[in-house]
Amino acid sequence: MKTIICTDKAPAAIGPYSQAIEVNGMIYTSGVIPVNPATGEIPDGIEAQAKQAIGNLIQLLQAAQSGAEKVVKTTVFIKNMNDFGIINEIYAQYFTGNYPARSCVEVARLPKDVLIEIEAVALK
């Protein structure tokens, strides 16, 4: 049985997909971009966008009765691999201690031309 997770504290889906799905106590999120869910605005620069995207992800996980400490895997998509160090610094502010597994890849383009997108798999 799967449960659809939806919250207005993270950006709404911009296509035919769910923000997150729970199956057997596992949470699978869609990619989360740095859109302010209250205003629809996208901040300027990689630092602000990384904070917004990861903050949005945390809000989505909390809506699913999970949290950063329960994340087992993330995938981070970035526009420019030169931003990897800055993203690591911000990522480490949200994920501490027993870090989740992670992949990070540079991509040609992301939705709304943002600089970062992140998805996660977490325990409930």
mmCIF file of C-alpha atoms in Angstrom:
data_model
loop_
_atom_site.group_PDB
_atom_site.id
_atom_site.type_symbol
_atom_site.label_atom_id
_atom_site.label_comp_id
_atom_site.label_asym_id
_atom_site.label_seq_id
_atom_site.Cartn_x
_atom_site.Cartn_y
_atom_site.Cartn_z
ATOM 1 C CA MET A 1 0.000 0.000 0.000
ATOM 2 C CA LYS A 2 1.314 3.433 -0.854
ATOM 3 C CA THR A 3 0.444 6.757 0.711
ATOM 4 C CA ILE A 4 0.762 10.056 -1.116
ATOM 5 C CA ILE A 5 2.575 12.758 0.873
ATOM 6 C CA CYS A 6 1.620 16.345 0.112
ATOM 7 C CA THR A 7 2.392 19.594 1.941
ATOM 8 C CA ASP A 8 2.134 23.288 1.194
ATOM 9 C CA LYS A 9 5.413 23.804 3.117
ATOM 10 C CA ALA A 10 7.369 22.532 0.107
ATOM 11 C CA PRO A 11 6.988 23.474 -3.559
ATOM 12 C CA ALA A 12 3.951 21.940 -5.230
ATOM 13 C CA ALA A 13 4.473 19.366 -7.969
ATOM 14 C CA ILE A 14 4.807 21.063 -11.360
ATOM 15 C CA GLY A 15 3.758 17.983 -13.302
ATOM 16 C CA PRO A 16 1.943 14.660 -13.002
ATOM 17 C CA TYR A 17 3.821 13.391 -9.933
ATOM 18 C CA SER A 18 3.571 13.396 -6.137
ATOM 19 C CA GLN A 19 5.825 15.353 -3.800
ATOM 20 C CA ALA A 20 6.578 12.107 -1.950
ATOM 21 C CA ILE A 21 5.304 8.558 -1.503
ATOM 22 C CA GLU A 22 5.376 6.336 1.573
ATOM 23 C CA VAL A 23 5.599 2.572 1.044
ATOM 24 C CA ASN A 24 6.213 0.089 3.869
ATOM 25 C CA GLY A 25 7.653 2.702 6.209
ATOM 26 C CA MET A 26 9.977 4.200 3.574
ATOM 27 C CA ILE A 27 9.618 7.730 2.203
ATOM 28 C CA TYR A 28 10.605 8.410 -1.419
ATOM 29 C CA THR A 29 10.653 12.075 -2.380
ATOM 30 C CA SER A 30 10.537 13.592 -5.801
ATOM 31 C CA GLY A 31 13.218 16.087 -6.663
ATOM 32 C CA VAL A 32 12.847 19.277 -4.648
ATOM 33 C CA ILE A 33 13.922 22.604 -6.101
ATOM 34 C CA PRO A 34 14.641 25.935 -4.384
ATOM 35 C CA VAL A 35 11.254 27.561 -4.810
ATOM 36 C CA ASN A 36 9.878 29.418 -1.813
ATOM 37 C CA PRO A 37 6.526 27.636 -1.353
ATOM 38 C CA ALA A 38 4.867 30.742 0.123
ATOM 39 C CA THR A 39 5.871 33.180 -2.630
ATOM 40 C CA GLY A 40 6.916 31.051 -5.601
ATOM 41 C CA GLU A 41 10.184 32.979 -5.764
ATOM 42 C CA ILE A 42 13.578 31.419 -6.450
ATOM 43 C CA PRO A 43 16.499 32.976 -4.562
ATOM 44 C CA ASP A 44 19.623 34.142 -6.369
ATOM 45 C CA GLY A 45 22.908 32.257 -6.117
ATOM 46 C CA ILE A 46 23.898 28.722 -5.237
ATOM 47 C CA GLU A 47 24.192 29.291 -1.484
ATOM 48 C CA ALA A 48 20.659 30.664 -1.127
ATOM 49 C CA GLN A 49 19.266 28.073 -3.527
ATOM 50 C CA ALA A 50 20.953 25.182 -1.703
ATOM 51 C CA LYS A 51 19.539 26.382 1.638
ATOM 52 C CA GLN A 52 16.060 26.760 0.142
ATOM 53 C CA ALA A 53 16.100 23.381 -1.646
ATOM 54 C CA ILE A 54 17.379 21.421 1.351
ATOM 55 C CA GLY A 55 15.039 23.325 3.675
ATOM 56 C CA ASN A 56 12.137 22.429 1.372
ATOM 57 C CA LEU A 57 13.232 18.784 1.455
ATOM 58 C CA ILE A 58 13.267 18.820 5.266
ATOM 59 C CA GLN A 59 9.752 20.291 5.326
ATOM 60 C CA LEU A 60 8.567 17.544 2.984
ATOM 61 C CA LEU A 61 10.172 14.861 5.153
ATOM 62 C CA GLN A 62 8.550 16.325 8.266
ATOM 63 C CA ALA A 63 5.159 16.238 6.534
ATOM 64 C CA ALA A 64 5.817 12.512 6.037
ATOM 65 C CA GLN A 65 6.635 12.072 9.760
ATOM 66 C CA SER A 66 10.316 11.697 8.995
ATOM 67 C CA GLY A 67 13.314 14.020 9.125
ATOM 68 C CA ALA A 68 16.925 14.606 8.124
ATOM 69 C CA GLU A 69 18.192 12.102 10.703
ATOM 70 C CA LYS A 70 16.146 9.350 9.020
ATOM 71 C CA VAL A 71 17.422 9.920 5.487
ATOM 72 C CA VAL A 72 19.301 6.934 4.091
ATOM 73 C CA LYS A 73 20.090 8.235 0.567
ATOM 74 C CA THR A 74 20.053 11.533 -1.280
ATOM 75 C CA THR A 75 20.653 12.417 -4.875
ATOM 76 C CA VAL A 76 21.773 15.969 -5.579
ATOM 77 C CA PHE A 77 21.596 17.411 -9.084
ATOM 78 C CA ILE A 78 23.633 20.571 -9.654
ATOM 79 C CA LYS A 79 24.081 22.898 -12.590
ATOM 80 C CA ASN A 80 27.785 23.505 -11.962
ATOM 81 C CA MET A 81 30.222 21.089 -10.322
ATOM 82 C CA ASN A 82 32.306 24.098 -9.285
ATOM 83 C CA ASP A 83 29.570 24.733 -6.675
ATOM 84 C CA PHE A 84 30.191 21.331 -5.041
ATOM 85 C CA GLY A 85 32.188 22.761 -2.104
ATOM 86 C CA ILE A 86 29.560 25.368 -1.230
ATOM 87 C CA ILE A 87 26.803 22.777 -1.489
ATOM 88 C CA ASN A 88 28.755 20.402 0.781
ATOM 89 C CA GLU A 89 29.061 23.113 3.451
ATOM 90 C CA ILE A 90 25.324 23.807 3.395
ATOM 91 C CA TYR A 91 24.412 20.111 3.159
ATOM 92 C CA ALA A 92 26.474 19.438 6.309
ATOM 93 C CA GLN A 93 24.355 21.975 8.221
ATOM 94 C CA TYR A 94 21.240 19.840 7.647
ATOM 95 C CA PHE A 95 22.681 16.319 7.631
ATOM 96 C CA THR A 96 24.926 15.662 10.631
ATOM 97 C CA GLY A 97 26.389 12.664 12.401
ATOM 98 C CA ASN A 98 25.597 9.489 10.523
ATOM 99 C CA TYR A 99 25.462 10.911 7.013
ATOM 100 C CA PRO A 100 23.165 9.361 4.418
ATOM 101 C CA ALA A 101 24.576 7.819 1.279
ATOM 102 C CA ARG A 102 24.654 10.388 -1.512
ATOM 103 C CA SER A 103 25.157 10.845 -5.216
ATOM 104 C CA CYS A 104 25.851 14.252 -6.724
ATOM 105 C CA VAL A 105 25.790 14.844 -10.461
ATOM 106 C CA GLU A 106 26.180 17.856 -12.709
ATOM 107 C CA VAL A 107 23.318 18.228 -15.157
ATOM 108 C CA ALA A 108 22.775 20.434 -18.193
ATOM 109 C CA ARG A 109 19.508 21.974 -17.017
ATOM 110 C CA LEU A 110 17.021 21.760 -14.148
ATOM 111 C CA PRO A 111 13.329 22.752 -13.891
ATOM 112 C CA LYS A 112 12.803 26.530 -13.803
ATOM 113 C CA ASP A 113 16.536 26.881 -14.539
ATOM 114 C CA VAL A 114 17.445 26.462 -10.865
ATOM 115 C CA LEU A 115 20.985 25.601 -9.812
ATOM 116 C CA ILE A 116 20.189 22.621 -7.550
ATOM 117 C CA GLU A 117 17.607 19.874 -7.062
ATOM 118 C CA ILE A 118 17.642 17.230 -4.318
ATOM 119 C CA GLU A 119 15.694 14.033 -3.675
ATOM 120 C CA ALA A 120 15.799 11.577 -0.788
ATOM 121 C CA VAL A 121 14.865 8.151 0.490
ATOM 122 C CA ALA A 122 14.156 8.068 4.218
ATOM 123 C CA LEU A 123 12.735 5.959 6.995
ATOM 124 C CA LYS A 124 9.428 7.056 8.460
#
